[in-house]
Coordinates of C-alpha atoms and ligand atoms in Angstrom, one line a residue:
M1 CA 50.6 -14.7 13.2
V2 CA 48.8 -11.5 13.6
L3 CA 45.5 -13.0 14.1
R4 CA 47.3 -15.3 17.0
N5 CA 48.6 -12.2 18.5
V6 CA 44.9 -10.4 18.8
I7 CA 43.8 -13.6 20.0
L8 CA 46.4 -13.7 22.6
N9 CA 45.5 -10.1 23.6
N10 CA 41.9 -10.9 23.8
V11 CA 42.6 -13.6 26.4
R12 CA 45.1 -11.4 28.5
R13 CA 42.5 -8.7 28.4
K14 CA 40.6 -10.9 30.9
H15 CA 42.9 -9.8 33.3
T16 CA 43.0 -6.0 33.1
W17 CA 42.7 -3.9 36.0
I18 CA 43.0 -0.1 35.8
K19 CA 44.8 1.3 38.6
P20 CA 42.4 4.3 39.7
E21 CA 43.9 8.0 40.5
G22 CA 43.3 9.8 43.6
Y23 CA 44.4 9.5 47.3
D24 CA 46.9 6.5 47.9
T25 CA 45.7 5.2 51.4
G26 CA 49.2 3.4 52.1
I27 CA 47.2 0.0 52.1
S28 CA 48.1 -2.7 49.9
V29 CA 44.7 -5.1 49.2
Y30 CA 44.5 -8.2 47.6
N31 CA 42.9 -7.6 43.8
C32 CA 41.1 -10.8 42.4
I33 CA 41.7 -9.7 38.8
V34 CA 45.6 -9.6 38.8
K35 CA 45.8 -12.0 41.8
E36 CA 48.3 -10.1 43.7
K37 CA 48.1 -7.2 46.3
V38 CA 47.7 -3.8 44.9
P39 CA 47.9 -0.1 46.4
L40 CA 44.2 0.9 47.2
I41 CA 43.6 4.2 45.9
V42 CA 40.5 5.8 46.5
K43 CA 39.1 8.5 44.4
N44 CA 38.8 11.1 47.0
K45 CA 39.6 10.6 51.0
E46 CA 36.7 12.7 52.0
F47 CA 34.3 10.5 49.7
T48 CA 35.1 7.2 49.5
S49 CA 32.2 4.8 48.1
W50 CA 31.8 1.1 49.4
Y51 CA 28.9 -0.9 48.6
T52 CA 28.0 -4.4 50.2
C53 CA 25.8 -7.0 49.0
G54 CA 22.8 -7.4 51.3
P55 CA 20.8 -10.3 52.2
T56 CA 17.8 -12.0 50.7
V57 CA 15.3 -11.6 53.5
Y58 CA 13.5 -15.2 53.7
D59 CA 14.9 -16.8 56.2
S60 CA 17.2 -16.2 59.5
A61 CA 20.6 -15.2 58.9
H62 CA 23.4 -17.7 59.6
I63 CA 26.8 -17.9 60.9
G64 CA 28.1 -17.4 57.2
H65 CA 26.6 -14.1 57.1
A66 CA 28.0 -13.3 60.5
S67 CA 31.4 -14.1 59.6
C68 CA 31.1 -12.0 56.3
Y69 CA 29.4 -8.9 57.7
V70 CA 31.6 -9.0 61.0
K71 CA 35.0 -8.8 59.0
L72 CA 33.7 -6.2 56.7
D73 CA 32.4 -4.3 59.7
I74 CA 36.1 -4.5 61.0
I75 CA 37.7 -3.6 57.6
Q76 CA 35.2 -0.4 57.6
R77 CA 36.1 0.4 61.0
I78 CA 39.7 0.4 60.2
L79 CA 39.4 2.5 57.1
R80 CA 37.3 5.2 58.9
N81 CA 39.2 5.1 62.5
H82 CA 42.7 4.4 61.6
F83 CA 43.2 5.6 58.1
K84 CA 40.8 8.6 58.7
I85 CA 38.6 7.7 55.4
N86 CA 35.3 9.1 55.1
L87 CA 33.8 5.8 54.2
I88 CA 30.0 6.2 52.4
T89 CA 28.5 2.7 52.9
V90 CA 25.5 1.4 51.1
M91 CA 23.8 -2.0 51.2
N92 CA 20.6 -3.6 49.4
I93 CA 18.1 -5.5 50.8
T94 CA 16.5 -8.1 48.4
D95 CA 12.9 -8.2 49.2
V96 CA 11.5 -9.7 46.2
D97 CA 13.0 -13.3 45.2
D98 CA 12.3 -16.8 44.2
K99 CA 12.9 -18.1 47.4
I100 CA 10.7 -15.2 49.1
I101 CA 7.9 -16.3 46.8
K102 CA 8.7 -20.3 47.6
K103 CA 8.6 -19.6 51.4
S104 CA 5.4 -17.5 51.0
L105 CA 3.6 -20.5 49.5
Q106 CA 5.1 -22.8 51.7
S107 CA 4.0 -20.6 55.1
E108 CA 0.9 -19.2 53.9
K109 CA 2.2 -15.9 54.7
T110 CA 2.3 -12.9 52.1
P111 CA 5.8 -12.1 50.8
T112 CA 5.6 -8.7 52.7
E113 CA 5.0 -10.2 56.0
I114 CA 8.1 -12.5 55.2
V115 CA 10.4 -10.0 54.2
Q116 CA 9.3 -7.6 57.1
H117 CA 9.7 -10.3 60.0
Y118 CA 13.5 -11.4 58.3
E119 CA 14.6 -8.0 57.6
K120 CA 13.9 -7.0 61.3
E121 CA 15.5 -10.1 62.4
F122 CA 18.4 -9.5 60.2
W123 CA 19.3 -5.9 61.7
D124 CA 18.5 -7.3 65.4
D125 CA 21.4 -10.1 64.6
M126 CA 23.6 -7.6 63.1
E127 CA 23.1 -5.3 66.5
C128 CA 23.9 -8.2 68.6
L129 CA 27.0 -8.8 66.6
N130 CA 27.9 -4.8 67.2
V131 CA 27.9 -4.3 63.4
V132 CA 27.8 -0.5 62.5
K133 CA 24.3 0.0 60.0
P134 CA 25.1 0.9 56.4
N135 CA 24.9 4.5 55.7
L136 CA 21.8 3.8 53.2
I137 CA 20.0 0.8 52.9
L138 CA 18.1 0.5 49.7
R139 CA 15.3 -2.1 49.4
V140 CA 14.7 -3.5 45.8
T141 CA 10.9 -3.1 45.9
E142 CA 11.3 0.5 47.0
N143 CA 13.5 1.3 43.9
M144 CA 11.8 -0.5 41.3
H145 CA 11.8 2.5 39.2
I146 CA 15.7 2.9 39.1
I147 CA 16.0 -0.8 38.3
K148 CA 13.6 -0.2 35.1
D149 CA 15.4 2.5 34.1
F150 CA 18.7 0.7 34.3
I151 CA 17.1 -2.1 32.2
K152 CA 15.6 -0.1 29.8
R153 CA 19.0 1.3 28.9
L154 CA 20.6 -2.1 28.6
V155 CA 18.0 -3.2 26.0
H156 CA 18.0 0.1 24.2
S157 CA 21.9 -0.3 23.7
K158 CA 21.5 -3.8 22.8
H159 CA 23.3 -5.2 25.7
A160 CA 20.4 -7.1 26.5
Y161 CA 17.6 -8.9 24.6
K162 CA 14.2 -10.4 25.2
D163 CA 14.1 -14.5 25.3
E164 CA 11.2 -16.7 23.9
G165 CA 9.7 -16.8 27.6
G166 CA 9.4 -12.8 27.4
S167 CA 12.4 -12.5 30.4
V168 CA 14.9 -9.8 29.6
V169 CA 18.5 -11.5 29.3
F170 CA 22.1 -10.0 29.1
N171 CA 24.3 -10.9 26.6
V172 CA 27.6 -11.3 28.1
K173 CA 29.3 -11.5 24.8
T174 CA 28.5 -7.7 24.1
V175 CA 31.1 -6.9 27.0
N176 CA 34.9 -7.2 27.1
D177 CA 36.6 -8.9 29.8
Y178 CA 33.6 -11.1 30.9
G179 CA 35.2 -13.4 33.3
K180 CA 37.8 -11.2 34.9
L181 CA 36.7 -11.8 38.5
Q182 CA 36.8 -15.4 38.0
N183 CA 40.1 -17.4 38.6
I184 CA 41.0 -18.1 35.4
V185 CA 44.1 -19.3 34.6
Q186 CA 46.1 -18.3 31.9
R187 CA 46.5 -21.2 29.4
D188 CA 49.1 -21.5 26.8
S189 CA 48.7 -20.7 23.0
S190 CA 47.9 -24.3 22.0
N191 CA 44.5 -24.0 23.8
L192 CA 43.7 -21.0 22.4
E193 CA 40.3 -22.1 21.0
E194 CA 39.5 -23.5 24.3
N195 CA 40.2 -20.2 25.9
L196 CA 37.9 -18.1 23.6
Q197 CA 35.1 -20.3 23.7
T198 CA 32.7 -18.3 26.1
P199 CA 30.4 -20.1 28.2
N200 CA 26.6 -19.8 27.9
T201 CA 26.4 -17.3 31.0
D202 CA 23.8 -15.0 29.6
F203 CA 21.6 -14.3 32.7
A204 CA 18.0 -12.8 33.3
V205 CA 17.9 -9.1 34.2
W206 CA 14.2 -9.2 34.3
K207 CA 12.0 -12.3 35.1
A208 CA 8.9 -12.3 32.9
V209 CA 5.8 -12.5 35.2
K210 CA 4.3 -15.8 36.2
E211 CA 1.0 -16.8 37.8
N212 CA 0.7 -15.9 41.6
E213 CA 4.0 -14.1 41.7
P214 CA 4.6 -10.6 42.4
Y215 CA 5.0 -8.4 39.2
W216 CA 5.8 -4.9 38.2
D217 CA 4.7 -3.4 35.0
A218 CA 7.7 -2.2 32.6
V219 CA 8.2 -1.3 29.0
F220 CA 10.0 -4.2 28.4
G221 CA 6.9 -6.6 29.9
A222 CA 5.8 -7.3 33.3
G223 CA 8.0 -9.0 35.9
R224 CA 10.4 -8.6 38.6
P225 CA 14.0 -7.9 38.6
G226 CA 17.1 -10.5 38.4
W227 CA 19.4 -10.2 41.5
H228 CA 22.1 -9.2 39.8
T229 CA 20.7 -6.4 38.2
E230 CA 19.2 -5.1 41.6
C231 CA 22.7 -4.6 43.0
S232 CA 24.0 -3.0 39.5
A233 CA 21.2 -0.4 39.4
L234 CA 21.1 0.7 43.1
A235 CA 24.9 0.7 43.4
S236 CA 25.2 3.1 40.2
A237 CA 22.1 5.1 41.4
V238 CA 24.3 6.0 44.4
Y239 CA 27.9 6.1 42.8
G240 CA 27.5 6.5 39.5
D241 CA 30.0 5.0 36.9
N242 CA 32.6 4.4 39.3
I243 CA 32.8 2.6 42.9
D244 CA 36.0 2.6 45.0
I245 CA 35.0 -0.6 47.2
H246 CA 32.4 -3.4 46.4
A247 CA 32.3 -6.1 49.1
G248 CA 30.8 -9.3 49.9
G249 CA 31.4 -13.0 50.5
I250 CA 33.7 -15.0 48.4
D251 CA 30.4 -17.1 47.2
L252 CA 29.1 -14.1 45.4
R253 CA 32.4 -13.4 43.1
F254 CA 30.9 -15.5 40.4
P255 CA 28.4 -15.0 39.0
H256 CA 26.9 -12.2 41.0
H257 CA 29.9 -9.6 41.1
E258 CA 30.7 -10.8 37.8
N259 CA 27.5 -10.0 36.2
E260 CA 27.1 -6.6 38.3
E261 CA 30.3 -5.5 36.6
A262 CA 29.4 -6.8 33.3
Q263 CA 26.1 -4.7 33.5
C264 CA 27.7 -1.6 34.8
C265 CA 30.5 -1.5 32.2
A266 CA 27.9 -1.8 29.5
Y267 CA 25.6 0.6 30.9
F268 CA 28.3 3.1 31.5
S269 CA 30.3 1.9 28.3
K270 CA 33.3 1.5 30.5
S271 CA 36.1 -0.9 31.1
Q272 CA 36.0 -1.1 35.0
W273 CA 33.1 0.0 37.2
V274 CA 34.4 -1.2 40.6
N275 CA 38.1 -0.3 41.3
Y276 CA 38.4 -3.1 44.3
W277 CA 36.4 -6.1 45.1
L278 CA 36.8 -7.2 48.6
H279 CA 35.6 -10.7 49.2
T280 CA 35.6 -12.7 52.7
G281 CA 36.6 -16.2 52.9
H282 CA 34.2 -19.2 53.8
L283 CA 33.1 -20.2 57.4
M284 CA 34.2 -24.1 57.5
Q285 CA 33.1 -26.8 60.1
N286 CA 35.4 -29.9 59.9
S287 CA 37.2 -28.2 56.6
I288 CA 33.8 -28.6 55.0
K289 CA 32.0 -25.3 54.0
M290 CA 29.1 -24.2 56.1
S291 CA 26.2 -23.5 54.0
K292 CA 22.4 -23.5 54.0
S293 CA 22.4 -26.3 51.0
L294 CA 24.4 -28.5 53.0
N295 CA 22.2 -28.3 56.0
N296 CA 25.3 -28.1 58.5
T297 CA 24.9 -24.1 59.3
L298 CA 23.5 -22.4 62.6
T299 CA 21.4 -19.6 62.8
I300 CA 23.2 -16.2 64.3
Q301 CA 21.0 -16.3 67.5
N302 CA 21.9 -20.3 68.0
M303 CA 25.4 -19.5 67.2
L304 CA 25.4 -17.0 70.2
K305 CA 24.4 -19.4 72.4
I306 CA 27.6 -21.4 71.8
C307 CA 29.7 -18.0 71.7
D308 CA 29.2 -14.6 72.6
A309 CA 29.5 -11.7 70.0
E310 CA 32.8 -10.5 71.3
T311 CA 34.4 -14.3 71.4
F312 CA 32.8 -14.4 67.5
R313 CA 34.5 -10.9 66.4
M314 CA 37.8 -12.1 68.4
M315 CA 37.6 -15.2 66.0
C316 CA 37.1 -13.3 63.0
L317 CA 40.1 -11.0 64.0
M318 CA 42.5 -14.2 64.5
S319 CA 41.5 -15.2 60.8
H320 CA 42.5 -13.0 57.7
Y321 CA 39.3 -11.7 56.3
R322 CA 40.3 -13.5 53.1
H323 CA 40.8 -16.9 54.5
N324 CA 38.6 -19.6 55.5
M325 CA 37.7 -19.6 59.1
E326 CA 37.2 -22.9 60.7
F327 CA 34.3 -22.9 63.4
S328 CA 35.1 -25.5 65.9
E329 CA 34.9 -25.7 69.6
E330 CA 38.8 -25.4 69.8
Y331 CA 38.8 -22.3 68.0
V332 CA 36.0 -20.8 70.3
K333 CA 38.1 -21.8 73.1
T334 CA 41.1 -20.4 71.9
A335 CA 39.3 -17.0 71.1
Q336 CA 37.8 -17.1 74.8
T337 CA 41.1 -17.8 76.4
L338 CA 42.6 -15.0 74.6
L339 CA 40.0 -12.6 75.6
K340 CA 40.1 -13.6 79.0
S341 CA 43.9 -13.1 78.9
Y342 CA 43.2 -9.5 77.6
K343 CA 40.6 -9.0 80.5
N344 CA 43.4 -9.9 83.2
F345 CA 45.9 -7.8 81.8
V346 CA 43.4 -4.7 81.9
V347 CA 42.6 -5.7 85.3
D348 CA 46.6 -6.0 86.4
C349 CA 47.7 -2.9 84.5
K350 CA 44.7 -0.9 86.6
A351 CA 45.8 -2.5 89.7
F352 CA 49.2 -1.2 89.2
I353 CA 48.1 2.2 87.9
S354 CA 46.0 2.7 91.2
G355 CA 48.6 1.3 93.6
K356 CA 47.4 -2.0 94.5
L357 CA 50.0 -3.9 92.6
H358 CA 53.8 -3.2 93.1
S359 CA 55.7 -4.5 90.4
A360 CA 59.3 -4.1 88.7
I361 CA 58.4 -2.3 85.8
N362 CA 61.2 -1.3 83.2
R363 CA 59.8 1.7 81.4
E364 CA 62.7 2.0 78.9
I365 CA 61.8 -1.4 77.7
L366 CA 58.0 -0.8 77.8
N367 CA 58.4 2.7 76.0
S368 CA 60.5 1.4 73.1
N369 CA 58.1 -1.8 73.0
L370 CA 55.3 0.5 72.3
T371 CA 56.8 2.7 69.7
E372 CA 58.1 -0.3 68.0
N373 CA 54.6 -2.2 68.1
I374 CA 52.8 1.0 67.2
N375 CA 54.4 0.8 63.7
K376 CA 54.5 -3.0 63.4
L377 CA 50.6 -2.4 64.0
H378 CA 50.3 0.1 61.3
M379 CA 52.2 -2.2 58.8
A380 CA 50.0 -5.0 59.7
L381 CA 47.0 -3.0 58.8
N382 CA 48.3 -1.7 55.8
N383 CA 49.1 -5.0 54.6
D384 CA 45.6 -5.9 53.4
F385 CA 44.1 -5.2 56.8
D386 CA 46.1 -8.3 58.4
T387 CA 44.3 -8.4 61.6
A388 CA 45.6 -11.9 62.6
A389 CA 49.1 -10.2 62.5
C390 CA 47.7 -7.5 64.8
I391 CA 46.6 -10.1 67.1
K392 CA 50.0 -11.7 67.6
I393 CA 51.3 -8.0 67.9
I394 CA 48.8 -7.4 70.9
N395 CA 49.7 -10.7 72.5
S396 CA 53.8 -10.0 72.3
V397 CA 52.8 -6.7 74.1
V398 CA 50.4 -8.2 76.5
A399 CA 53.2 -10.9 77.3
S400 CA 56.4 -8.7 77.6
T401 CA 54.3 -6.3 80.1
N402 CA 52.6 -9.1 82.1
K403 CA 56.4 -10.5 82.8
M404 CA 57.0 -7.0 84.5
L405 CA 53.4 -6.7 86.2
H406 CA 53.9 -10.3 87.4
T407 CA 57.3 -9.6 89.1
P408 CA 56.2 -8.1 92.6
V409 CA 58.7 -5.6 94.4
E410 CA 58.3 -4.4 97.9
S411 CA 57.7 -0.7 97.7
A412 CA 55.1 1.3 99.4
N413 CA 54.7 3.5 96.2
N414 CA 54.6 3.2 92.5
N415 CA 57.1 5.5 90.5
L416 CA 54.5 7.7 88.6
T417 CA 56.8 7.6 85.6
D418 CA 56.5 3.9 85.5
V419 CA 52.6 4.1 86.0
A420 CA 52.6 6.8 83.0
S421 CA 54.4 4.0 80.9
V422 CA 52.1 1.3 82.1
I423 CA 48.9 3.5 81.0
S424 CA 50.4 4.2 77.5
I425 CA 50.7 0.4 77.1
L426 CA 47.1 -0.1 78.2
N427 CA 45.8 2.5 75.9
F428 CA 47.4 0.9 73.1
V429 CA 46.0 -2.3 73.8
V430 CA 42.7 -0.9 74.7
N431 CA 42.5 1.4 71.9
T432 CA 43.4 -1.2 69.2
F433 CA 40.4 -3.4 70.1
Q434 CA 38.3 -0.2 70.2
L435 CA 39.4 0.2 66.6
F436 CA 38.3 -3.4 66.0
G437 CA 34.8 -2.8 67.7
M438 CA 35.5 -4.3 70.9
D439 CA 35.5 -2.6 74.3
L440 CA 38.0 -4.4 76.6
N441 CA 36.9 -2.2 79.5
K442 CA 33.4 -3.0 79.2
T443 CA 34.3 -6.7 78.8
V444 CA 36.3 -6.4 82.2
A445 CA 33.3 -5.0 84.2
V446 CA 30.6 -7.4 82.8
N447 CA 32.7 -10.3 82.7
Q448 CA 34.4 -9.7 86.2
I449 CA 31.1 -10.6 87.6
E450 CA 28.3 -11.7 85.4
S451 CA 24.7 -10.0 86.6
S452 CA 23.2 -13.4 87.3
D453 CA 26.2 -14.2 89.5
L454 CA 25.9 -10.4 91.3
T455 CA 22.1 -11.3 92.1
E456 CA 23.2 -14.6 93.7
L457 CA 25.9 -12.9 95.8
L458 CA 23.4 -10.4 96.9
E459 CA 21.0 -13.3 97.9
I460 CA 23.7 -14.9 99.8
L461 CA 24.7 -11.8 101.4
N462 CA 20.9 -10.4 102.2
K463 CA 20.4 -14.2 103.8
F464 CA 23.5 -13.8 105.9
R465 CA 22.5 -10.3 107.1
Q466 CA 19.1 -11.4 107.9
N467 CA 20.4 -14.4 110.0
V468 CA 22.7 -12.2 111.8
R469 CA 20.0 -9.9 112.5
I470 CA 17.7 -12.5 113.7
L471 CA 20.5 -13.6 116.1
G472 CA 20.8 -10.1 117.4
L473 CA 17.3 -9.5 117.9
A474 CA 17.1 -12.5 119.8
N475 CA 19.8 -12.1 122.0
K476 CA 19.2 -8.1 122.2
D477 CA 22.7 -8.0 121.1
K478 CA 23.1 -4.2 119.8
S479 CA 26.5 -4.6 118.5
L480 CA 25.3 -7.4 115.9
L481 CA 22.3 -5.0 114.9
Q482 CA 24.7 -2.3 114.3
L483 CA 26.8 -4.4 112.0
C484 CA 23.8 -5.2 110.2
D485 CA 22.7 -1.4 110.0
G486 CA 26.3 -0.6 108.9
V487 CA 25.8 -3.1 106.0
R488 CA 22.8 -1.6 104.9
D489 CA 23.8 1.7 104.7
D490 CA 27.1 0.8 102.7
L491 CA 24.7 -1.2 100.2
K492 CA 22.6 1.9 99.5
K493 CA 25.5 3.7 98.6
C494 CA 26.0 1.2 95.9
G495 CA 22.4 1.5 94.7
I496 CA 21.3 -1.8 96.2
I497 CA 18.4 -1.0 98.8
I498 CA 17.9 -3.5 102.0
K499 CA 14.7 -3.3 103.7
D500 CA 13.6 -5.0 107.2
H501 CA 10.1 -6.4 107.3
G502 CA 10.0 -7.9 111.4
K503 CA 12.5 -10.8 111.0
L504 CA 12.8 -10.9 107.5
S505 CA 14.7 -8.6 105.1
S506 CA 14.8 -8.2 101.6
W507 CA 16.7 -6.4 98.7
S508 CA 16.1 -4.4 95.4
K509 CA 18.4 -2.2 93.3
Ligands
LIG601 ZN1 25.3 -7.8 44.9

């Protein structure tokens, strides 16, 4: 019976999560270890540590990367700008890996040429998606000394051993709680033996050198690091024995994050290294996961031809970060329609504020709507960063305000107190999207007339003016020529220069 209890405790320990001490953000966040929402407590509001697993730079980043990094960017913006947390963000770049070596052999380019090309492309893609760069970017090959020291200590403390091939392997049986991030279902006591069987999940922390592969010398043999160890060593070098938040796509939860956690717990002799793991959901198409291995994915640049960066961000906002997101024509259209409705809302609010639109505004209702929805928005953000709920809140504010804006009244002037109420609602909507990394004002300015449309319009206007001028010259009609001069002068004030060359006219910016 005693043995039975010990065994049960051992099984239960797989689910142990230690609630940290520090500053309670008021946010409740999903925790994959206890499989429920828990309070997000950071050690220090002025120094909150965040680590994101970065890409292996051997190919173009795809839409799955886009959804992960945009969703995490939104959460980081919320923490920084809404909850006023001083977030320190770190990301690794895996620039030595089997895939890079394979690509190098296939393409006859050196591994260095490959990683430099694809890393630059990755950051260009992130800029297109308006993803804020991490505060600190750590490339594996530039920090090999840190990784080697990390492995040396794991070998010394007998958590890692050398296998027959000369690689250094981490022994998962030397740590408690291995498997805590996995979706392990508590089984009943009749299956105890099955519960206690540890799968053979030992993994390489250092891969022994192979012919024609890049390698680094080390006291435990020449070779290169294993992927899981890179993140453990680099994140530990910055943040030490405890990290507030560690993030990545759900694909990384096992084995990558599980192994990161196991190594660091072993390295620091602790039972918890990361306090909060954040995982973003899969990107799906026709209910099938989009992935490189299934060959159904899109590069970020090809994706941006189908929907622009703001529409994609809108799609990410509409789907909870933990949920799978369906990339379909219908979903793109829904996001585009919503964005257009916000754009029209901003235009209508501005028309009312400037006195071009006269509407039946009930400011008491507007003001109480605003107070209620500011609170609701805060609650939604508190509830595991529920941006999908935030969008519903914004939609209800926009709909109720639109109802008033679209009810015309005959009036020479708008009541200025009503104007102030509309400004407050407009600010709320614009500021909320600003928080999520979207500038509705800019969207309106750019989207009202696309620059290509503007060029076309100016061509039409110039041609029309040219024809009127030819007519004026032929008939010696001074009034027509004066009208043409007036258009030229007005356009000059807008930065458009019209020049007449005999009977022909041209324009430039
Ligand atoms: Zn990682």
